[in-house]
Coordinates of C-alpha atoms and ligand atoms in Angstrom, one line a residue:
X6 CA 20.7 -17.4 -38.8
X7 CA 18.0 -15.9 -40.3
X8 CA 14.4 -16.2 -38.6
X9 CA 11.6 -16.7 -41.3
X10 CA 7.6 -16.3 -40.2
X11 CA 6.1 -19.7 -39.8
X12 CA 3.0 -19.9 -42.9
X13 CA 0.2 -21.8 -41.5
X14 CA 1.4 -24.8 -43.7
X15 CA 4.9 -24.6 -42.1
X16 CA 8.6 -23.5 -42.5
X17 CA 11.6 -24.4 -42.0
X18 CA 12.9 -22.4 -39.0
X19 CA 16.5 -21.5 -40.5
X20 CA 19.2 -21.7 -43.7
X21 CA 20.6 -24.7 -41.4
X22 CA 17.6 -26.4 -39.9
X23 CA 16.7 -27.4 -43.9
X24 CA 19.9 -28.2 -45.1
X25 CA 20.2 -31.4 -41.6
X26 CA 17.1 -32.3 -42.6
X27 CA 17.2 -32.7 -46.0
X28 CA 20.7 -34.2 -45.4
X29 CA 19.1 -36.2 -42.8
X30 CA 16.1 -37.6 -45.1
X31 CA 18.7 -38.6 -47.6
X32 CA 21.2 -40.2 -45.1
X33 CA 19.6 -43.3 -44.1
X34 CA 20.1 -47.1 -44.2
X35 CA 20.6 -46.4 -48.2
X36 CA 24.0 -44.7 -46.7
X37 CA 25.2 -47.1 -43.5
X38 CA 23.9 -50.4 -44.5
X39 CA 22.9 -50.1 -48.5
X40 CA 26.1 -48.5 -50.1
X41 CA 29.0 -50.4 -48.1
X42 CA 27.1 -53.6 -49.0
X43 CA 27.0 -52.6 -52.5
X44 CA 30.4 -51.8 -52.3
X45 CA 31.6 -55.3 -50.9
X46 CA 29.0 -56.5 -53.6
X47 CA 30.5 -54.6 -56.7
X48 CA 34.3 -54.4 -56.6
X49 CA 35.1 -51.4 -54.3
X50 CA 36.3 -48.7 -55.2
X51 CA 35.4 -48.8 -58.8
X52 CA 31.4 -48.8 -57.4
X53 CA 32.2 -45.5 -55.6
X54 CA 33.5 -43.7 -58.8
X55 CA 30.3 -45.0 -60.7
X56 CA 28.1 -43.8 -57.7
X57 CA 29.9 -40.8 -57.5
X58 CA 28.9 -39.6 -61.3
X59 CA 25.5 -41.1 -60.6
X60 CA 25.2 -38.4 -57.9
X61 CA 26.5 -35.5 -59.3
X62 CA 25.5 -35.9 -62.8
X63 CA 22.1 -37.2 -62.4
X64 CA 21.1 -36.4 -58.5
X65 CA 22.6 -33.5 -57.8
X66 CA 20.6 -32.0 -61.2
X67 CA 17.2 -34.1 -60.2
X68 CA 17.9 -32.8 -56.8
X69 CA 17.6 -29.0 -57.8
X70 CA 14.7 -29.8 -60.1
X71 CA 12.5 -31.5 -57.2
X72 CA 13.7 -28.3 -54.5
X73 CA 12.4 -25.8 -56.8
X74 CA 9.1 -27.3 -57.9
X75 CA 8.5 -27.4 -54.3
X76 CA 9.3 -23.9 -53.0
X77 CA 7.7 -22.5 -56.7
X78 CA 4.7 -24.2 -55.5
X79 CA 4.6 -24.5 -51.7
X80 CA 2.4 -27.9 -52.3
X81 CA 2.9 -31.7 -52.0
X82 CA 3.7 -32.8 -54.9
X83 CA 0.4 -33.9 -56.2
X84 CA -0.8 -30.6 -55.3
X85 CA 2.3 -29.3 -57.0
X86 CA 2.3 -31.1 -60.2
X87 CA -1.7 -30.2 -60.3
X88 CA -0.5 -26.1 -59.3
X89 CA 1.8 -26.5 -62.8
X90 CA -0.1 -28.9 -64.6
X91 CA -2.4 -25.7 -66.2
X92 CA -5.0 -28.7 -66.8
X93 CA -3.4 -31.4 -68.4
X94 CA -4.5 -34.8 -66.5
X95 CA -1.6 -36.6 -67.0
X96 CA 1.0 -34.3 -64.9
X97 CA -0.6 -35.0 -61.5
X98 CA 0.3 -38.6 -61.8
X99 CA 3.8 -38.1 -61.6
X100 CA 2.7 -36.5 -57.8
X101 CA 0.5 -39.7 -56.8
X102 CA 3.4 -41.8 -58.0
X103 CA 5.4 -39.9 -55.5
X104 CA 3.0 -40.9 -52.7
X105 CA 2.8 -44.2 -54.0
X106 CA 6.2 -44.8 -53.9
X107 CA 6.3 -43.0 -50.2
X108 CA 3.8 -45.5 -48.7
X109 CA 5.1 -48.6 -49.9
X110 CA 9.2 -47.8 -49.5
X111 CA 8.2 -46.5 -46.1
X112 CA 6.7 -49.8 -45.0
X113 CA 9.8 -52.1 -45.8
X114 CA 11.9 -48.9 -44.4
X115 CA 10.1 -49.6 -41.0
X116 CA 11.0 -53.2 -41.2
X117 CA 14.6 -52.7 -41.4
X118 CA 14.9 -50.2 -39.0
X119 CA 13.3 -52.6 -36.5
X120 CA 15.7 -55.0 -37.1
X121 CA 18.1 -52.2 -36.0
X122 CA 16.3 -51.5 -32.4
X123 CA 15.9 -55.4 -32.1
X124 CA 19.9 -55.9 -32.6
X125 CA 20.4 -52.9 -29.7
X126 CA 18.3 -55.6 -27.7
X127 CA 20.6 -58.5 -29.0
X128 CA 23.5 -57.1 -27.8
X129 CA 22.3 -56.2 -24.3
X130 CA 21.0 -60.1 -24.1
X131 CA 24.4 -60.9 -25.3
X132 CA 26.4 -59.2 -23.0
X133 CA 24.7 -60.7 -20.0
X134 CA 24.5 -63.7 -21.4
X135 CA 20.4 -63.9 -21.9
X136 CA 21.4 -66.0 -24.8
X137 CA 17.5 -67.3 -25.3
X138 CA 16.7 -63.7 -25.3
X139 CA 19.3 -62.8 -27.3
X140 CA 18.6 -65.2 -30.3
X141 CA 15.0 -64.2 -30.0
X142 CA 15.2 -60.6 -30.9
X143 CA 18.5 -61.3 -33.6
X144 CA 16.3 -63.6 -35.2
X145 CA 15.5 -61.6 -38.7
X146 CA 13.0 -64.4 -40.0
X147 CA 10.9 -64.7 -36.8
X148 CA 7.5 -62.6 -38.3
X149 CA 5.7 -61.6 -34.2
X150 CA 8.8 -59.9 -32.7
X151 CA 9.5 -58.3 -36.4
X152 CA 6.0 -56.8 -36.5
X153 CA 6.7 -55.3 -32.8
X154 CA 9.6 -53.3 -34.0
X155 CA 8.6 -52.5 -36.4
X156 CA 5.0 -50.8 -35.5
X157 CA 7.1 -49.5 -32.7
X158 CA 9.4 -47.6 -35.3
X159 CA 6.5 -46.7 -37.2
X160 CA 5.1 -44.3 -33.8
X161 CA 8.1 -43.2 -33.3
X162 CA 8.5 -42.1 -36.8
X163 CA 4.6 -40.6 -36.5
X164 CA 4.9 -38.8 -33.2
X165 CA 8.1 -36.9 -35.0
X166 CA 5.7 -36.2 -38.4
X167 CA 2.5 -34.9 -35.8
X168 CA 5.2 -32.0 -34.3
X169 CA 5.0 -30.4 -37.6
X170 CA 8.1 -28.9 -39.7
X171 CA 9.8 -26.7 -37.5
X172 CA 9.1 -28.2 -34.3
X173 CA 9.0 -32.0 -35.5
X174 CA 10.8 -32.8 -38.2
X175 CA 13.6 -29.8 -38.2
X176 CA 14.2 -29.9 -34.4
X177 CA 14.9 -33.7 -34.7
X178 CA 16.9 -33.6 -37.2
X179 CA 18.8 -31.1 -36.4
X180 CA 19.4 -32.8 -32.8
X181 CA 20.0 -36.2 -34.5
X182 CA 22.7 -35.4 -37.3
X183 CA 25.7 -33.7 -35.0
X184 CA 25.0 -37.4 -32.7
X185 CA 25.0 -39.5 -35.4
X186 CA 28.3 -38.2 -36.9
X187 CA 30.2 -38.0 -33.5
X188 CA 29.2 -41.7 -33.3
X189 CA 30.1 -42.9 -36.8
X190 CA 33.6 -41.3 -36.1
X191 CA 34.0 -42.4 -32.6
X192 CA 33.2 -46.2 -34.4
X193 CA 35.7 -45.8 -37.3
X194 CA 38.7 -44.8 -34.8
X195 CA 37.8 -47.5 -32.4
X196 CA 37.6 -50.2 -35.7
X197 CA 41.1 -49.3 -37.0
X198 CA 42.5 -50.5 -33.6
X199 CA 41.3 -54.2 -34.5
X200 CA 42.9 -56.9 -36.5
X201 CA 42.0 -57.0 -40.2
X202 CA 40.3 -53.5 -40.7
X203 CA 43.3 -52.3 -43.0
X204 CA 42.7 -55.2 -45.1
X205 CA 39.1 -53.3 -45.5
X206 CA 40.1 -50.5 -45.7
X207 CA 42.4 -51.7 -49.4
X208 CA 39.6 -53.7 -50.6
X209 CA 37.5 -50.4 -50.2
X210 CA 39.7 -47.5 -51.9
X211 CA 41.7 -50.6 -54.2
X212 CA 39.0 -50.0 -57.6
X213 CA 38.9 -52.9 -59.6
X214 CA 37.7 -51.7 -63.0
X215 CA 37.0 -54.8 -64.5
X216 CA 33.6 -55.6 -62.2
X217 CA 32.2 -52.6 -64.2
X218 CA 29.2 -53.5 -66.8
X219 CA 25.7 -52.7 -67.0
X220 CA 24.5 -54.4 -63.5
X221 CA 27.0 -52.4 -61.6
X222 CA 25.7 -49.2 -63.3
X223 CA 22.1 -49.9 -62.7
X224 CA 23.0 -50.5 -59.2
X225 CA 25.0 -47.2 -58.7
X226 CA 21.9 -45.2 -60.2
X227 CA 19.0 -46.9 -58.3
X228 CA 21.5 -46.3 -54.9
X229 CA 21.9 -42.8 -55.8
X230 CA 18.2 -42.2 -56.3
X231 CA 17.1 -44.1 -52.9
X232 CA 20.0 -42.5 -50.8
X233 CA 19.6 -39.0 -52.1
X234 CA 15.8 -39.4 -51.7
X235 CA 14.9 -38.6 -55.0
X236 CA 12.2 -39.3 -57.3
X237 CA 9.3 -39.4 -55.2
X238 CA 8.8 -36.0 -54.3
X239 CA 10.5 -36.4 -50.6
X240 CA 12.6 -33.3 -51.9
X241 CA 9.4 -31.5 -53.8
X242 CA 7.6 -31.7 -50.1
X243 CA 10.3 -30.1 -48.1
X244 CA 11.5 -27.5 -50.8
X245 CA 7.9 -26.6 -49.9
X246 CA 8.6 -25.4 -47.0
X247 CA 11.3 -23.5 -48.3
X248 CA 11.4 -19.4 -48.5
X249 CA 12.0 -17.5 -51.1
X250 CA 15.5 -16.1 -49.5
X251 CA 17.4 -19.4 -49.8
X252 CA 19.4 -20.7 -52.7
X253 CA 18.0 -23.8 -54.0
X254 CA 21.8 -24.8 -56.1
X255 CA 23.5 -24.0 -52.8
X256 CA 21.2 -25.8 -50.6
X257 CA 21.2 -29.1 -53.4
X258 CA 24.6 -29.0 -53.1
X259 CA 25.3 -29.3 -49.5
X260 CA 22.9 -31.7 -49.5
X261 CA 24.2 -33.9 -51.9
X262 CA 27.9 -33.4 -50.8
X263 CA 27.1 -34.5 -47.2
X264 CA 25.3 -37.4 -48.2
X265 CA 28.1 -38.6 -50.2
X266 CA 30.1 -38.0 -47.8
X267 CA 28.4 -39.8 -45.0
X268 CA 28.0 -43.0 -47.3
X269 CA 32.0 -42.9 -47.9
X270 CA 32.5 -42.8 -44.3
X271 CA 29.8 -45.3 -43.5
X272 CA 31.7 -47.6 -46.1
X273 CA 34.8 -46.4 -44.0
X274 CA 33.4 -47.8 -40.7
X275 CA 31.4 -51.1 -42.1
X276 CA 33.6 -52.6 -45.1
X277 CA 36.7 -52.8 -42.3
X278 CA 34.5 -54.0 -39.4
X279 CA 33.7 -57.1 -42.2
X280 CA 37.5 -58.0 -42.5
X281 CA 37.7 -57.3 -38.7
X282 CA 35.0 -60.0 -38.5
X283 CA 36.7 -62.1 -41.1
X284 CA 40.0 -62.1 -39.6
X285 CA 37.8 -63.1 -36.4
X286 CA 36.6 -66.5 -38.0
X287 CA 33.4 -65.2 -39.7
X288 CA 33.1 -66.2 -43.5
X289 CA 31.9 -63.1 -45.0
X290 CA 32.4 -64.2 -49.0
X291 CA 31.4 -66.8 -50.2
X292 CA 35.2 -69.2 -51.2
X293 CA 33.6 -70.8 -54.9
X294 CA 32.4 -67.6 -56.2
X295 CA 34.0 -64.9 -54.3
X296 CA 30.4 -63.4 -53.8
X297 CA 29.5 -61.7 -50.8
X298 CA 26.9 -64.0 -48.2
X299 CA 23.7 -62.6 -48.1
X300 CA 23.8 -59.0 -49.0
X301 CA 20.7 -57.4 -47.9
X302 CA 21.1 -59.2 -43.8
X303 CA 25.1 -58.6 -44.7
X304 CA 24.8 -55.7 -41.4
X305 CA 23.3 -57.5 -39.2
X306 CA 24.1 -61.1 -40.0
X307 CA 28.4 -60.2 -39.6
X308 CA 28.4 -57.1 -37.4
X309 CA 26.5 -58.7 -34.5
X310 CA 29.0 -61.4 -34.7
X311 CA 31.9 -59.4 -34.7
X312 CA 31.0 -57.0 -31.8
X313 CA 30.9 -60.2 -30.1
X314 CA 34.2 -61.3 -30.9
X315 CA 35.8 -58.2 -29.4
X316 CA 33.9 -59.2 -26.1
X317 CA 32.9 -57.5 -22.9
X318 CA 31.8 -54.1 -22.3
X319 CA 33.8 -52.5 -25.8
X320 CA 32.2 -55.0 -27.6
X321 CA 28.6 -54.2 -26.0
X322 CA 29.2 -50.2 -26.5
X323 CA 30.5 -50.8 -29.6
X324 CA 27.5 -52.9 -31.1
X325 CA 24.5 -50.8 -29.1
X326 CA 25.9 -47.6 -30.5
X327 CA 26.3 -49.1 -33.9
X328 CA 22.7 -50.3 -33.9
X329 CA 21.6 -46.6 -32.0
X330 CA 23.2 -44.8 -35.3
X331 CA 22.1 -47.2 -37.6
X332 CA 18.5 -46.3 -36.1
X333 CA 19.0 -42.6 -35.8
X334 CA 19.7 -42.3 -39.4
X335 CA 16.9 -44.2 -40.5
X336 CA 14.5 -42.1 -38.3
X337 CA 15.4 -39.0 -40.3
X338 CA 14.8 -40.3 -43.4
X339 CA 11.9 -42.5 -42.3
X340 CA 10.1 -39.3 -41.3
X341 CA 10.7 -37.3 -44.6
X342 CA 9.1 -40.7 -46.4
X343 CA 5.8 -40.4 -43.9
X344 CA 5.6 -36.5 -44.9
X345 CA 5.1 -36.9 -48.5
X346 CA 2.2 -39.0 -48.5
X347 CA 1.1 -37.1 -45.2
X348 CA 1.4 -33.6 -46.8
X349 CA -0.7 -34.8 -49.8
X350 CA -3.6 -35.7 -46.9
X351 CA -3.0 -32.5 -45.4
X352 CA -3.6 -30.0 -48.4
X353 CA -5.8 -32.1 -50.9
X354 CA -8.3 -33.7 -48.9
X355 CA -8.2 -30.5 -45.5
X356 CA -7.1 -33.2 -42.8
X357 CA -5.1 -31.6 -39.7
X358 CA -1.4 -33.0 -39.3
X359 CA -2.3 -35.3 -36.4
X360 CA -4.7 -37.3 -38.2
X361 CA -3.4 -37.3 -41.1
X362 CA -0.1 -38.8 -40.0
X363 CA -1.7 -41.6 -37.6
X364 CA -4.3 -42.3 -40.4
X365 CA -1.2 -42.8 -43.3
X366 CA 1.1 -44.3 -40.4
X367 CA -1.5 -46.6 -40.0
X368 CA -1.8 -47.7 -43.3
X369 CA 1.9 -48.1 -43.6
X370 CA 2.3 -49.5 -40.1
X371 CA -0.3 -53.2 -41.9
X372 CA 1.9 -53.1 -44.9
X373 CA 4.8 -53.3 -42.1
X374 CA 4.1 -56.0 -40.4
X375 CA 2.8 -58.3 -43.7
X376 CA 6.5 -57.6 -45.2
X377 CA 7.7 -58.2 -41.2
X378 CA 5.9 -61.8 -41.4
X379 CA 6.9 -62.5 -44.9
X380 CA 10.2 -60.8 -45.2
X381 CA 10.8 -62.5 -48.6
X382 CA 8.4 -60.1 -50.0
X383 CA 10.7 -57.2 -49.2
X384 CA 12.9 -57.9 -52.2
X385 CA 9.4 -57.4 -54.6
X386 CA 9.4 -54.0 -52.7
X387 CA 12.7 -53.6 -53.3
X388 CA 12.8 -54.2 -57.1
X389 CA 9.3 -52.2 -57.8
X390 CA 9.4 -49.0 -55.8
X391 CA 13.0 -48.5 -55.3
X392 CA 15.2 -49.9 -58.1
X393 CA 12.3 -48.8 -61.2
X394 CA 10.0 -46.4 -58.9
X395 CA 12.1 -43.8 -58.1
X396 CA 14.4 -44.1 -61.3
X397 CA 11.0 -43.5 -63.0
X398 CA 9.8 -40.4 -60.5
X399 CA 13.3 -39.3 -61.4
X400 CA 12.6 -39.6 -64.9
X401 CA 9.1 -38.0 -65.1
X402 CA 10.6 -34.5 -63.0
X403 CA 13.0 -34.6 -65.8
X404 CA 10.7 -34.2 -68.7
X405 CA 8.2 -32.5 -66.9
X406 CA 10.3 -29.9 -66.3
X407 CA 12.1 -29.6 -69.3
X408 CA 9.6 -30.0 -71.3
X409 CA 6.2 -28.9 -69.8
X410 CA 6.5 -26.6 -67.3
X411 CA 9.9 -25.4 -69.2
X412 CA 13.3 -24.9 -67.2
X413 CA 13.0 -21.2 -68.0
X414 CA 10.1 -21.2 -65.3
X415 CA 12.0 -23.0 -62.9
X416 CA 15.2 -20.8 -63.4
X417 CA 12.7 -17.8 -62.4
X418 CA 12.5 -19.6 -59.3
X419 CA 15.6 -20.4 -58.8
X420 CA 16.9 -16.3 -59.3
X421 CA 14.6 -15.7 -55.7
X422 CA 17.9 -16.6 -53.1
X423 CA 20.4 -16.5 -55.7
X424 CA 20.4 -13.3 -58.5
X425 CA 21.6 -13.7 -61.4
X426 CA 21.3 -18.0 -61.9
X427 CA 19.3 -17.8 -65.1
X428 CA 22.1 -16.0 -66.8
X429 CA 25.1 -18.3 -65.5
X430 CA 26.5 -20.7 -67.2
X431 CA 25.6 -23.0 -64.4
X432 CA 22.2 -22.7 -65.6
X433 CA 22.8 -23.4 -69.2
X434 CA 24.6 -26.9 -68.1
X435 CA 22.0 -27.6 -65.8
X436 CA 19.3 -27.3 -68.8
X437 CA 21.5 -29.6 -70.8
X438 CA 21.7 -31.8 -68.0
X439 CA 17.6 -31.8 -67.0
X440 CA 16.6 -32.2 -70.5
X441 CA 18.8 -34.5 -72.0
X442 CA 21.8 -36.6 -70.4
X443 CA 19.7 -37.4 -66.8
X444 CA 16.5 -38.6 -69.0
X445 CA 18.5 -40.5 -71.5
X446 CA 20.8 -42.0 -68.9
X447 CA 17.9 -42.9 -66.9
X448 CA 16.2 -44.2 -69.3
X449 CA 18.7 -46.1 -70.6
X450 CA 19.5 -47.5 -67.1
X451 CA 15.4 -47.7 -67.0
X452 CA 15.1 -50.3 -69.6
X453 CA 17.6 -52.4 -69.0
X454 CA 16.5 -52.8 -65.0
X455 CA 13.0 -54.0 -66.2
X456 CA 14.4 -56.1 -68.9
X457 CA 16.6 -57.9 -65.9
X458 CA 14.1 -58.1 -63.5
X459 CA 11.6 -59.7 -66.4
X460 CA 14.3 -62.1 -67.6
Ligands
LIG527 N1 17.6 -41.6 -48.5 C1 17.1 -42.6 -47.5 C2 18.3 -43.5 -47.2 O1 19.4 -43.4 -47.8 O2 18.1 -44.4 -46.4 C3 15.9 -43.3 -48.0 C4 14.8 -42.5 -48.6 C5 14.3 -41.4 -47.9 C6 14.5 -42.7 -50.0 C7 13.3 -40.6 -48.5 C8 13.5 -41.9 -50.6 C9 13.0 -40.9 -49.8 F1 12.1 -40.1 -50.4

């Protein structure tokens, strides 16, 4: 594993150490609790093969684009669209989008990951029968035990950002990610055991092509933007910290790979643990229109429920080590959403790490607990920065790219970890890809969101 110098700005300690937390940024909720609910929501299997395209035609392309922006040039990405911009006072904006978007995902990211600790409480209460207690903290609508977790999940995620790159956010994540996989695959084998998960696991690999149309598409595109952290420069800030040795298409690649991955075992572990609860008693769809109950509290309205159906101490390890990964992976993406918009503090306006990260934190941490009071306002967050935000971002690195800073630039920074790139035919397919098909297909997918969410 090769050893690079740290910069005074920070660097990633190893090839490794990047890859987990990049991975670890882009597995999240968006993996555990967004994509198996969209899968339930959007006829299985035929969801995963329009998410899958999403990824690799679209992300996986974006993905490179943002990685070598970033290392090209070692700033945040208003700094780095500025670096490129050679003056032009539009090309920044795409940067302070990015930061945008980082603040205000970040602050309804904090809220749901609360709800995670709080349901690791819930279960404990459960188990010895606290059941006041345990309603209390499971309650997702009560706003002064929401704000707690969350501000408490907003320190934690600031006291990882204050350790730096290397010694914060890459030893972390590099602890986190080996955990949080043992524990996902401990959870599937233990799930298959129970009544009804095969039933899952059918509905989940049995694609029924006819729920495909426009809606599901959109939704594939804006899950495989938020899961794969892309478009709002969370990618830009930590190729950033990249050197010059590693290769940005390999590094892309295992990053998108593994995220996919972890969302198609996720999917493997929640979509059976809903028939498990279903074949427990627990209506899960809804019997007129075959619509799944309550989508977005889908985790943590059924899985609670069932962990309590299998009973005594399984039941209570199986539910606190659900809620414990379900929290792990959102700490390692929460932290990569603080350190955009507290790498742009750092290098444009000369604020040391520390305070920069309690002073954005802070700011993030009052958005946090208005959205944990008035949790309806979540969805608004939802539909702005996440379904048309980061579709936008996506957009805007597209034609910036191909268009202003020109992909023959960016293949010159590519060739530094991996000689001979520009001339590959990889490269020529990638140029096709960043200039025309992602733009257009976003774009397209662009329109018709804002269209749906105006009409
Ligand atoms: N990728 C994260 C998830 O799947 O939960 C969420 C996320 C992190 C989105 C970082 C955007 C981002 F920049």
């Amino acid at each position: 594993m090769a050893t690079i110098i740290e910069s005074s700005r920070g660097t990633w300690n190893s090839k490794l150490g990047f890859i987990l937390a990049a991975a670890g940024s882009a597995v999240g909720l968006g993996n555990i609790w967004g994509f198996p609910t969209q899968v339930a929501d959007n006829g299985g299997a035929a969801f995963i093969l329009i998410y899958l395209i999403c990824c690799l035609i679209i992300g996986f392309p974006v993905m490179i684009a943002e990685l070598t922006i970033g290392r090209r040039t070692q700033k945040n990405p208003v700094g780095a669209f500025k670096a490129l911009s050679n003056g032009n006072k539009f090309v920044p904006l795409i940067g302070y989008w990015g930061v945008i978007c980082g603040v205000m995902i970040l602050s309804f990211y904090v809220v749901i990951s609360g709800w995670t600790l709080a349901f690791v409480f819930e279960e404990l209460f459960y188990f010895f029968s606290y059941d006041t207690a345990a309603i209390y903290v499971g309650d997702l609508g009560n706003g002064f035990k929401n704000a707690i977790f969350t501000l408490f999940f907003m320190v934690l995620t600031i006291l990882v950002v204050t350790g730096g790159v290397s010694k914060g956010i890459e030893r972390v994540t590099k602890l986190l990610m080996p955990v949080l996989i043992g524990i996902l695959l401990i959870l599937i084998a233990y799930i298959f055991t129970l009544e009804g998960a095969f039933d899952g696991m059918i509905m989940y690999f049995n694609p029924d092509f006819s729920t495909i149309n426009g809606t599901l598409i959109l939704s594939a595109l804006g899950q495989a933007f938020f899961s794969l952290s892309l478009g709002m420069g969370a990618l830009i800030t930590y190729g950033s910290y990249l050197n010059k040795k590693q290769n940005i298409v390999e590094s892309a690649a295992y990053v998108t790979i593994f995220d996919i991955g972890i969302a198609v075992i996720a999917g493997l572990l929640v979509i059976p643990a809903m028939f498990v609860a279903q074949a427990g008693g627990v209506e899960i769809f809804d019997p007129v229109t075959g619509a799944l109950f309550s989508s977005t509290t889908l985790v943590f309205d059924v899985l609670p429920e069932m962990f309590h159906n299998v009973g005594g101490v399984i039941g209570l390890l199986l539910g606190v080590t659900f809620f414990i990964l379900l929290g792990l992976a959102a700490l390692t993406s929460s932290i990569s959403l603080l350190e955009v918009p507290v790498s742009y503090v750092i290098d444009e306006h000369n604020i040391k790490r520390k305070k920069a990260a309690w002073m954005v934190g802070s700011i993030v941490g009052v958005i946090g607990v208005v959205l944990s009071i008035e949790t309806v306002l979540i969805d608004y967050f939802v539909n702005i920065f996440n379904e048309v935000g980061l579709p936008l971002g996506g957009l805007m690195i597209c034609l910036f790219l191909g268009y202003f800073w020109k992909s023959e630039n960016a293949l010159l920074e590519m060739e530094d970890g991996n000689k001979g790139i520009s001339s590959s035919k990889f490269s020529t397919i990638w140029i096709i890809f960043i200039k025309f098909i992602s733009p257009i297909l976003i774009a397209l997918v662009l329109i018709s969101t804002i269209w749906r969410l105006l009409s």
